[in-house]
Amino acid sequence: MAKGSAWLALAAFAFIGCLHQTASVDRNNFKACDQSSFCRRLRQSESEISKFEILPETLQTYKQYILLDLQHAETKHLYVLKLAAVKGGLFHFQIDEKSPLSPRYRVTDALSKEPEYVGLKVEENSSTEVIISAEGGSNKAVVKVAPLKIEFYRDNTLVLVANSKGLMKFEHLRRREVKPAEQAADDGQDVPENAVEEPKEDPGAWEENFKSHHDSKPKGPEALSMDFSFPQGKVLYGIPEHADSFALKHTAGGKSDPYRLYNLDVFEYELDNGMALYGAVPVIYGTGPGRTTGVYWQNAAETWVDIFVPEQENNVMSSIVNFVSRSSQEDPPAANFISESGIIDVFVLTGPSPLDTYRQFTDLTGRAPLPQLYAIAYHQCRWNYNDEQDVTSVSAKFDEHDIPMDTMWLDIEFTDGKKYFLWDHNKFPHPLEMIRNLTERGRHLTIINDPHIKRDGSYYFHNDCLDRGYYVKNKDGNVYEGWCWPGSASYPDYFDPAIRKYYADQFLLENFKQSTAEVGIWNDMNEPSVFNGPEITMLKDNLHFGGWEHRDVHNLYGHMHIMATYDGLIRRSDGALRPFILSRSHFAGSQRYAAVWTGDNMAEWGHLQASIKMCLSLAVAGISFCGADVGGFFGNPDSELFYRWYQAGAFQPFFRSHAHIDTKRREPWLYPEDVKLVIRDAIRKRYRLLPLWYTMFYEHERSGLPIMRPMLAQYPSDLKCYSIDSQYLLSDKLLVAPVLKAGESKVEVYFPAKENGESDVWYDTDSYRMYASVGFESISVDSYKVPVFQRGGTIVPRKERIRRAATLMKDDPYTLVVALDKNGASKGTLYIDDETSFEYRSGKYLYLEFELKDNVLSSKKIDKTASYASKSWLERVILVGLSKVPKSATLHQSNGDSVTLDVYAEDGAVVVRKPAVSMLDGWSIKLNY
């Protein structure tokens, strides 16, 4: 390269080096609200009388929606409200300018399909309100005329009020005058009739600088906001991704910034604040003892969300227990969404229960497809495994130390000079052989593929993008150049369908010849990360397909990247194999394509604690396949933190160890033998429960309900659950309370109250000790102990034969752990298929229900038309909670045969030994006393 280019490259990499040697995140690289002009302009903390009014005489009624004009009382600018009802208990409304100077961006590709709208009926249209009822239910919306307010009711109960505080703003598009109106008047000139003066208090309305970066804002100010109150709510949560408490904190009043939704590359991120991170899912929930309501704010621009919880002192979580018990006369919690551009596009999720509301959101945005079984087993990664020998050696060491592992990962150093789809053949001269060696041992490989493309004239991908006009453009229409890992880079415009197809085509085996159909893909740096850009991302006035500015679509960029990757992997195997993709950036609906991890965390106890809070927030936002870098990406964890993180990670949906290139190598056997054995035990716990995990993932695709759940999801009437984010539920079956602090010998576990105030029965999964009272219990822990409890009334499937990889356990026998409730009954499910393909969608699977009732345990198909020729069989039944040991048990098979089975007591439970019945068959086991 030329000397000038060489100097620029050197400077850029020096800059990158500075970034990654910082002790913690440099907040100066990222905006606060008062540094963002639209947040400054629109943020308000005090309620006011809204300046927007409905014009009731403009009502237009259609079968599935209504239209109403609304007007700003001062500017007289006209807007249009469109209101519709969606099947399943939702409302959808949009507000846009009636005649904008140019179209405003509307989010596409977040919803899984067009919503199924239902009929509407106008019950009343008066000078004060318009009342709309939804067909087929008791839901209604009341549109208040002046000032504008929209009330939403379910079962005649007011559950949500839009613009209740009067904080709605909507900056209409306008032309900037060369001279402000007042100055023109002072000069003796005529004042143009439609002249709009640039706000004196905010010169950033029309153009803005941040550090050395300039944002030209060619359309001028176009921000909007609306507040939502939750009359039945006691606590608000959602709007991931933030490294903060699960329950959202009070931010209104200016003592702290609002929560920010703006996808950014933030390494070594801070804890306990609303700073923007890698993903943005603009859905929020308000839960109270009787009702849960949600709001999905469908906007992909930079967004800030102010939270109103009047009783909270700012940033004091200890007050949650107090504020959830407040009287009904006090103001309900509220949230004010403030976005830089776009339109007001809102789905109201009316519940009524937390689980109903989560299901309504995934009905809109889609459900994660069932992954291959290996993807929910254990993954081993670091930046970087050095070469083929390193990969082979690490894989072999897992076998040597009898530690199961399913996937090896390769970070950016596997590429030829950071050129994706091309291998570094000095380090990896035989990639296909390396992949095949892993596959033959039942393992997989996942490799990274980021969106920045190296600007290198010898790189085919860059040349194609350049020649075909596939790159994002700058404001002048030229190809945008930024800096990332390759140095000078440009970024494909994934909003263009032709570019998405071209990118997806590169994964086809005829193009990416040194890959196989089994290789997983890791989409990193896709916020997008631009090392020399404003806030380490792309300029907002860059241009995308359709002429849209980057400011309109920023939070969707990573989503479009993984959508293209998913298409490529589907076509790579001709639709035969379920893809595995991991993404850092995400938006609403990203769960349809990829798993997510919590980014560049640190080897600190606080980051271990944050992993639970962050994954819970993502789970209720539709993204269940979540995990954190075990051990922390930055830093070197001590032994205790390391093994405790493995124990916590073993009970989160995505389970991967990962580390920065500058950290010490930390494969389990590099720690002392006693530590290695604890880690080995934690990983084996994961493998033992893979049948449960696989069933939960299938049921997630089927129902849309989160796998990892906050306590309030199942126990919304128990107010103590609202402030608990150190323990959680897996489905409705397990309660997990991992050790999250150094030196702990006890963990305080809270056993919740049901609606009637009574407790469920819980059993320690190690000792089978019963806990049947509401309240906190001190659970003693040693280095091996992970406090996990099975709920009475559930049946959990396990596999006890742990092999080197989950793929090798396919036909192994099952054990059923039957935990009795207070009535001596229990139910459970088990899902079985080929663990790799999409044939389950054609009925090739088994979905079984087990039930213990009146001393008889039985198995039957839930979906009777589905079938799969499983070779697996039932090896043991463990019954927990029996008051006495049966003398024997009798197995009755579907063919009419009966067999007497041995029964014995073992470790606090009763074991029925070797029923040896095929999982294909219907059967029952009667306990004989």
PDB file of C-alpha atoms in Angstrom, residues 168-371:
ATOM      1  CA  MET A 168     -46.441  12.708  23.012  1.00  0.00           C
ATOM      2  CA  LYS A 169     -44.312  14.697  20.577  1.00  0.00           C
ATOM      3  CA  PHE A 170     -44.075  14.341  16.811  1.00  0.00           C
ATOM      4  CA  GLU A 171     -41.686  16.616  14.919  1.00  0.00           C
ATOM      5  CA  HIS A 172     -43.123  16.959  11.443  1.00  0.00           C
ATOM      6  CA  LEU A 173     -40.779  17.118   8.483  1.00  0.00           C
ATOM      7  CA  ARG A 174     -40.072  20.668   7.308  1.00  0.00           C
ATOM      8  CA  ARG A 175     -37.729  22.694   5.164  1.00  0.00           C
ATOM      9  CA  ARG A 176     -34.952  24.542   6.856  1.00  0.00           C
ATOM     10  CA  GLU A 177     -34.966  28.253   6.156  1.00  0.00           C
ATOM     11  CA  VAL A 178     -31.678  29.870   5.231  1.00  0.00           C
ATOM     12  CA  LYS A 179     -32.409  32.557   7.794  1.00  0.00           C
ATOM     13  CA  PRO A 180     -34.567  32.248  10.900  1.00  0.00           C
ATOM     14  CA  ALA A 181     -37.889  34.027  10.658  1.00  0.00           C
ATOM     15  CA  GLU A 182     -37.077  36.596  13.311  1.00  0.00           C
ATOM     16  CA  GLN A 183     -33.845  37.589  11.606  1.00  0.00           C
ATOM     17  CA  ALA A 184     -35.646  37.937   8.278  1.00  0.00           C
ATOM     18  CA  ALA A 185     -38.181  40.236   9.929  1.00  0.00           C
ATOM     19  CA  ASP A 186     -35.442  42.305  11.540  1.00  0.00           C
ATOM     20  CA  ASP A 187     -33.838  42.700   8.106  1.00  0.00           C
ATOM     21  CA  GLY A 188     -37.065  44.156   6.766  1.00  0.00           C
ATOM     22  CA  GLN A 189     -37.744  41.090   4.612  1.00  0.00           C
ATOM     23  CA  ASP A 190     -41.029  39.264   4.186  1.00  0.00           C
ATOM     24  CA  VAL A 191     -41.356  36.300   6.533  1.00  0.00           C
ATOM     25  CA  PRO A 192     -42.263  33.118   4.641  1.00  0.00           C
ATOM     26  CA  GLU A 193     -45.670  31.842   5.682  1.00  0.00           C
ATOM     27  CA  ASN A 194     -44.408  28.386   6.647  1.00  0.00           C
ATOM     28  CA  ALA A 195     -41.051  29.456   8.072  1.00  0.00           C
ATOM     29  CA  VAL A 196     -39.944  27.364  11.007  1.00  0.00           C
ATOM     30  CA  GLU A 197     -37.277  28.749  13.255  1.00  0.00           C
ATOM     31  CA  GLU A 198     -34.505  26.454  14.379  1.00  0.00           C
ATOM     32  CA  PRO A 199     -35.040  25.860  18.087  1.00  0.00           C
ATOM     33  CA  LYS A 200     -32.811  28.284  19.917  1.00  0.00           C
ATOM     34  CA  GLU A 201     -32.425  25.955  22.855  1.00  0.00           C
ATOM     35  CA  ASP A 202     -31.193  23.113  20.673  1.00  0.00           C
ATOM     36  CA  PRO A 203     -28.936  23.987  17.748  1.00  0.00           C
ATOM     37  CA  GLY A 204     -28.445  20.248  17.131  1.00  0.00           C
ATOM     38  CA  ALA A 205     -31.912  19.916  15.669  1.00  0.00           C
ATOM     39  CA  TRP A 206     -30.721  20.454  12.084  1.00  0.00           C
ATOM     40  CA  GLU A 207     -27.137  19.200  12.287  1.00  0.00           C
ATOM     41  CA  GLU A 208     -25.117  17.801  15.116  1.00  0.00           C
ATOM     42  CA  ASN A 209     -21.549  17.056  16.115  1.00  0.00           C
ATOM     43  CA  PHE A 210     -20.283  14.411  18.501  1.00  0.00           C
ATOM     44  CA  LYS A 211     -16.577  14.541  19.160  1.00  0.00           C
ATOM     45  CA  SER A 212     -14.992  14.741  15.675  1.00  0.00           C
ATOM     46  CA  HIS A 213     -18.059  13.378  13.848  1.00  0.00           C
ATOM     47  CA  HIS A 214     -20.643  15.422  11.984  1.00  0.00           C
ATOM     48  CA  ASP A 215     -24.257  14.372  11.368  1.00  0.00           C
ATOM     49  CA  SER A 216     -25.758  16.372   8.511  1.00  0.00           C
ATOM     50  CA  LYS A 217     -29.446  15.577   9.265  1.00  0.00           C
ATOM     51  CA  PRO A 218     -30.757  16.357   5.775  1.00  0.00           C
ATOM     52  CA  LYS A 219     -34.384  15.964   6.898  1.00  0.00           C
ATOM     53  CA  GLY A 220     -33.957  18.049  10.009  1.00  0.00           C
ATOM     54  CA  PRO A 221     -35.695  17.277  13.293  1.00  0.00           C
ATOM     55  CA  GLU A 222     -38.065  14.305  12.971  1.00  0.00           C
ATOM     56  CA  ALA A 223     -38.191  12.774  16.442  1.00  0.00           C
ATOM     57  CA  LEU A 224     -41.272  11.471  18.200  1.00  0.00           C
ATOM     58  CA  SER A 225     -42.309  10.205  21.607  1.00  0.00           C
ATOM     59  CA  MET A 226     -45.241   8.740  23.483  1.00  0.00           C
ATOM     60  CA  ASP A 227     -45.779   7.664  27.069  1.00  0.00           C
ATOM     61  CA  PHE A 228     -47.640   4.607  28.328  1.00  0.00           C
ATOM     62  CA  SER A 229     -49.086   4.055  31.796  1.00  0.00           C
ATOM     63  CA  PHE A 230     -49.810   0.614  33.233  1.00  0.00           C
ATOM     64  CA  PRO A 231     -52.752   1.004  35.659  1.00  0.00           C
ATOM     65  CA  GLN A 232     -52.615  -2.652  36.764  1.00  0.00           C
ATOM     66  CA  GLY A 233     -48.833  -2.798  36.923  1.00  0.00           C
ATOM     67  CA  LYS A 234     -46.534  -2.760  39.905  1.00  0.00           C
ATOM     68  CA  VAL A 235     -43.222  -3.337  38.151  1.00  0.00           C
ATOM     69  CA  LEU A 236     -41.891  -2.672  34.639  1.00  0.00           C
ATOM     70  CA  TYR A 237     -39.344  -4.831  32.837  1.00  0.00           C
ATOM     71  CA  GLY A 238     -38.105  -5.630  29.339  1.00  0.00           C
ATOM     72  CA  ILE A 239     -36.447  -3.351  26.730  1.00  0.00           C
ATOM     73  CA  PRO A 240     -33.221  -5.386  26.476  1.00  0.00           C
ATOM     74  CA  GLU A 241     -30.303  -5.147  26.128  1.00  0.00           C
ATOM     75  CA  HIS A 242     -28.875  -3.557  29.279  1.00  0.00           C
ATOM     76  CA  ALA A 243     -26.539  -4.782  32.006  1.00  0.00           C
ATOM     77  CA  ASP A 244     -28.995  -3.763  34.688  1.00  0.00           C
ATOM     78  CA  SER A 245     -31.520  -5.230  37.083  1.00  0.00           C
ATOM     79  CA  PHE A 246     -34.416  -7.190  35.612  1.00  0.00           C
ATOM     80  CA  ALA A 247     -36.945  -4.760  37.095  1.00  0.00           C
ATOM     81  CA  LEU A 248     -36.479  -1.394  35.416  1.00  0.00           C
ATOM     82  CA  LYS A 249     -35.410   1.502  37.599  1.00  0.00           C
ATOM     83  CA  HIS A 250     -36.930   4.936  37.884  1.00  0.00           C
ATOM     84  CA  THR A 251     -35.122   7.323  35.515  1.00  0.00           C
ATOM     85  CA  ALA A 252     -37.509  10.251  35.114  1.00  0.00           C
ATOM     86  CA  GLY A 253     -36.489  13.520  36.710  1.00  0.00           C
ATOM     87  CA  GLY A 254     -33.083  13.815  35.124  1.00  0.00           C
ATOM     88  CA  LYS A 255     -30.970  12.295  37.889  1.00  0.00           C
ATOM     89  CA  SER A 256     -30.037   9.487  35.536  1.00  0.00           C
ATOM     90  CA  ASP A 257     -30.283   8.892  31.825  1.00  0.00           C
ATOM     91  CA  PRO A 258     -33.215   7.017  30.314  1.00  0.00           C
ATOM     92  CA  TYR A 259     -32.599   3.471  29.153  1.00  0.00           C
ATOM     93  CA  ARG A 260     -31.092   3.639  25.684  1.00  0.00           C
ATOM     94  CA  LEU A 261     -31.831   1.313  22.763  1.00  0.00           C
ATOM     95  CA  TYR A 262     -29.057   1.793  20.207  1.00  0.00           C
ATOM     96  CA  ASN A 263     -26.995  -1.187  19.087  1.00  0.00           C
ATOM     97  CA  LEU A 264     -23.359  -0.471  19.939  1.00  0.00           C
ATOM     98  CA  ASP A 265     -20.050  -2.307  20.313  1.00  0.00           C
ATOM     99  CA  VAL A 266     -19.401  -1.777  24.028  1.00  0.00           C
ATOM    100  CA  PHE A 267     -16.573  -3.865  25.416  1.00  0.00           C
ATOM    101  CA  GLU A 268     -16.039  -4.225  29.175  1.00  0.00           C
ATOM    102  CA  TYR A 269     -19.456  -2.699  29.684  1.00  0.00           C
ATOM    103  CA  GLU A 270     -20.519  -1.209  32.979  1.00  0.00           C
ATOM    104  CA  LEU A 271     -23.102  -2.805  35.222  1.00  0.00           C
ATOM    105  CA  ASP A 272     -26.252  -1.406  36.800  1.00  0.00           C
ATOM    106  CA  ASN A 273     -27.164   1.286  34.310  1.00  0.00           C
ATOM    107  CA  GLY A 274     -29.253   1.790  31.193  1.00  0.00           C
ATOM    108  CA  MET A 275     -26.359   2.322  28.804  1.00  0.00           C
ATOM    109  CA  ALA A 276     -26.979   0.955  25.301  1.00  0.00           C
ATOM    110  CA  LEU A 277     -25.424  -2.387  24.412  1.00  0.00           C
ATOM    111  CA  TYR A 278     -25.393  -4.714  21.411  1.00  0.00           C
ATOM    112  CA  GLY A 279     -29.100  -5.307  20.910  1.00  0.00           C
ATOM    113  CA  ALA A 280     -32.379  -3.457  21.090  1.00  0.00           C
ATOM    114  CA  VAL A 281     -35.769  -5.104  21.570  1.00  0.00           C
ATOM    115  CA  PRO A 282     -38.289  -2.302  22.239  1.00  0.00           C
ATOM    116  CA  VAL A 283     -40.863  -4.287  24.197  1.00  0.00           C
ATOM    117  CA  ILE A 284     -41.818  -3.492  27.783  1.00  0.00           C
ATOM    118  CA  TYR A 285     -44.137  -5.194  30.264  1.00  0.00           C
ATOM    119  CA  GLY A 286     -46.004  -4.040  33.329  1.00  0.00           C
ATOM    120  CA  THR A 287     -46.946  -6.793  35.773  1.00  0.00           C
ATOM    121  CA  GLY A 288     -49.207  -6.613  38.793  1.00  0.00           C
ATOM    122  CA  PRO A 289     -50.919  -9.310  40.875  1.00  0.00           C
ATOM    123  CA  GLY A 290     -53.909  -9.511  38.550  1.00  0.00           C
ATOM    124  CA  ARG A 291     -52.707  -8.346  35.156  1.00  0.00           C
ATOM    125  CA  THR A 292     -49.744  -8.081  32.823  1.00  0.00           C
ATOM    126  CA  THR A 293     -49.744  -5.747  29.830  1.00  0.00           C
ATOM    127  CA  GLY A 294     -47.056  -5.172  27.214  1.00  0.00           C
ATOM    128  CA  VAL A 295     -46.109  -2.510  24.688  1.00  0.00           C
ATOM    129  CA  TYR A 296     -44.064  -3.279  21.578  1.00  0.00           C
ATOM    130  CA  TRP A 297     -42.721   0.024  20.195  1.00  0.00           C
ATOM    131  CA  GLN A 298     -41.849  -0.950  16.627  1.00  0.00           C
ATOM    132  CA  ASN A 299     -39.133   1.539  15.755  1.00  0.00           C
ATOM    133  CA  ALA A 300     -35.553   0.807  14.613  1.00  0.00           C
ATOM    134  CA  ALA A 301     -34.070   4.263  15.197  1.00  0.00           C
ATOM    135  CA  GLU A 302     -32.110   5.321  18.271  1.00  0.00           C
ATOM    136  CA  THR A 303     -34.566   5.258  21.165  1.00  0.00           C
ATOM    137  CA  TRP A 304     -34.469   6.356  24.785  1.00  0.00           C
ATOM    138  CA  VAL A 305     -36.979   5.079  27.341  1.00  0.00           C
ATOM    139  CA  ASP A 306     -37.729   7.006  30.512  1.00  0.00           C
ATOM    140  CA  ILE A 307     -39.186   4.948  33.350  1.00  0.00           C
ATOM    141  CA  PHE A 308     -41.600   6.455  35.856  1.00  0.00           C
ATOM    142  CA  VAL A 309     -41.874   4.660  39.192  1.00  0.00           C
ATOM    143  CA  PRO A 310     -42.802   7.466  41.594  1.00  0.00           C
ATOM    144  CA  GLU A 311     -41.921   5.684  44.814  1.00  0.00           C
ATOM    145  CA  GLN A 312     -38.414   4.700  43.756  1.00  0.00           C
ATOM    146  CA  GLU A 313     -35.458   6.743  44.688  1.00  0.00           C
ATOM    147  CA  ASN A 314     -33.339   6.828  41.566  1.00  0.00           C
ATOM    148  CA  ASN A 315     -31.101   3.747  41.220  1.00  0.00           C
ATOM    149  CA  VAL A 316     -32.084   2.261  44.607  1.00  0.00           C
ATOM    150  CA  MET A 317     -33.273  -1.273  43.965  1.00  0.00           C
ATOM    151  CA  SER A 318     -33.872  -1.931  47.646  1.00  0.00           C
ATOM    152  CA  SER A 319     -37.023   0.159  47.378  1.00  0.00           C
ATOM    153  CA  ILE A 320     -38.714  -2.309  45.022  1.00  0.00           C
ATOM    154  CA  VAL A 321     -40.217  -4.315  47.859  1.00  0.00           C
ATOM    155  CA  ASN A 322     -41.771  -1.089  49.110  1.00  0.00           C
ATOM    156  CA  PHE A 323     -43.043   0.267  45.824  1.00  0.00           C
ATOM    157  CA  VAL A 324     -44.791  -2.942  44.769  1.00  0.00           C
ATOM    158  CA  SER A 325     -47.056  -2.676  47.809  1.00  0.00           C
ATOM    159  CA  ARG A 326     -48.209   0.889  47.186  1.00  0.00           C
ATOM    160  CA  SER A 327     -51.866   1.850  47.295  1.00  0.00           C
ATOM    161  CA  SER A 328     -53.981   1.970  44.143  1.00  0.00           C
ATOM    162  CA  GLN A 329     -54.458   5.740  44.502  1.00  0.00           C
ATOM    163  CA  GLU A 330     -50.870   6.483  43.542  1.00  0.00           C
ATOM    164  CA  ASP A 331     -49.697   7.003  39.973  1.00  0.00           C
ATOM    165  CA  PRO A 332     -49.112   3.741  38.117  1.00  0.00           C
ATOM    166  CA  PRO A 333     -45.718   3.007  36.589  1.00  0.00           C
ATOM    167  CA  ALA A 334     -45.169   4.436  33.130  1.00  0.00           C
ATOM    168  CA  ALA A 335     -42.644   4.494  30.307  1.00  0.00           C
ATOM    169  CA  ASN A 336     -41.953   7.224  27.769  1.00  0.00           C
ATOM    170  CA  PHE A 337     -40.443   6.077  24.446  1.00  0.00           C
ATOM    171  CA  ILE A 338     -38.429   8.712  22.532  1.00  0.00           C
ATOM    172  CA  SER A 339     -37.187   7.839  19.017  1.00  0.00           C
ATOM    173  CA  GLU A 340     -35.149   9.881  16.572  1.00  0.00           C
ATOM    174  CA  SER A 341     -37.168   9.123  13.436  1.00  0.00           C
ATOM    175  CA  GLY A 342     -39.815   6.851  11.936  1.00  0.00           C
ATOM    176  CA  ILE A 343     -43.441   6.749  12.989  1.00  0.00           C
ATOM    177  CA  ILE A 344     -45.354   5.807  16.133  1.00  0.00           C
ATOM    178  CA  ASP A 345     -46.048   2.116  15.542  1.00  0.00           C
ATOM    179  CA  VAL A 346     -47.315   0.298  18.635  1.00  0.00           C
ATOM    180  CA  PHE A 347     -48.680  -3.124  19.474  1.00  0.00           C
ATOM    181  CA  VAL A 348     -50.535  -3.372  22.786  1.00  0.00           C
ATOM    182  CA  LEU A 349     -50.321  -6.832  24.389  1.00  0.00           C
ATOM    183  CA  THR A 350     -53.261  -7.195  26.772  1.00  0.00           C
ATOM    184  CA  GLY A 351     -52.306 -10.441  28.516  1.00  0.00           C
ATOM    185  CA  PRO A 352     -53.869 -11.022  30.976  1.00  0.00           C
ATOM    186  CA  SER A 353     -51.135 -13.193  32.556  1.00  0.00           C
ATOM    187  CA  PRO A 354     -47.382 -12.703  32.101  1.00  0.00           C
ATOM    188  CA  LEU A 355     -47.160 -15.873  30.007  1.00  0.00           C
ATOM    189  CA  ASP A 356     -50.108 -14.768  27.864  1.00  0.00           C
ATOM    190  CA  THR A 357     -48.330 -11.502  27.165  1.00  0.00           C
ATOM    191  CA  TYR A 358     -45.018 -13.139  26.249  1.00  0.00           C
ATOM    192  CA  ARG A 359     -46.896 -15.476  23.906  1.00  0.00           C
ATOM    193  CA  GLN A 360     -48.622 -12.536  22.243  1.00  0.00           C
ATOM    194  CA  PHE A 361     -45.244 -10.944  21.547  1.00  0.00           C
ATOM    195  CA  THR A 362     -43.810 -14.092  19.973  1.00  0.00           C
ATOM    196  CA  ASP A 363     -47.022 -14.533  17.992  1.00  0.00           C
ATOM    197  CA  LEU A 364     -46.028 -11.231  16.372  1.00  0.00           C
ATOM    198  CA  THR A 365     -42.267 -11.528  16.075  1.00  0.00           C
ATOM    199  CA  GLY A 366     -41.899 -15.271  15.716  1.00  0.00           C
ATOM    200  CA  ARG A 367     -40.541 -18.181  17.678  1.00  0.00           C
ATOM    201  CA  ALA A 368     -37.065 -19.620  17.629  1.00  0.00           C
ATOM    202  CA  PRO A 369     -36.894 -22.783  15.521  1.00  0.00           C
ATOM    203  CA  LEU A 370     -35.833 -25.921  17.330  1.00  0.00           C
ATOM    204  CA  PRO A 371     -32.003 -26.067  17.201  1.00  0.00           C
TER     205      PRO A 371
END
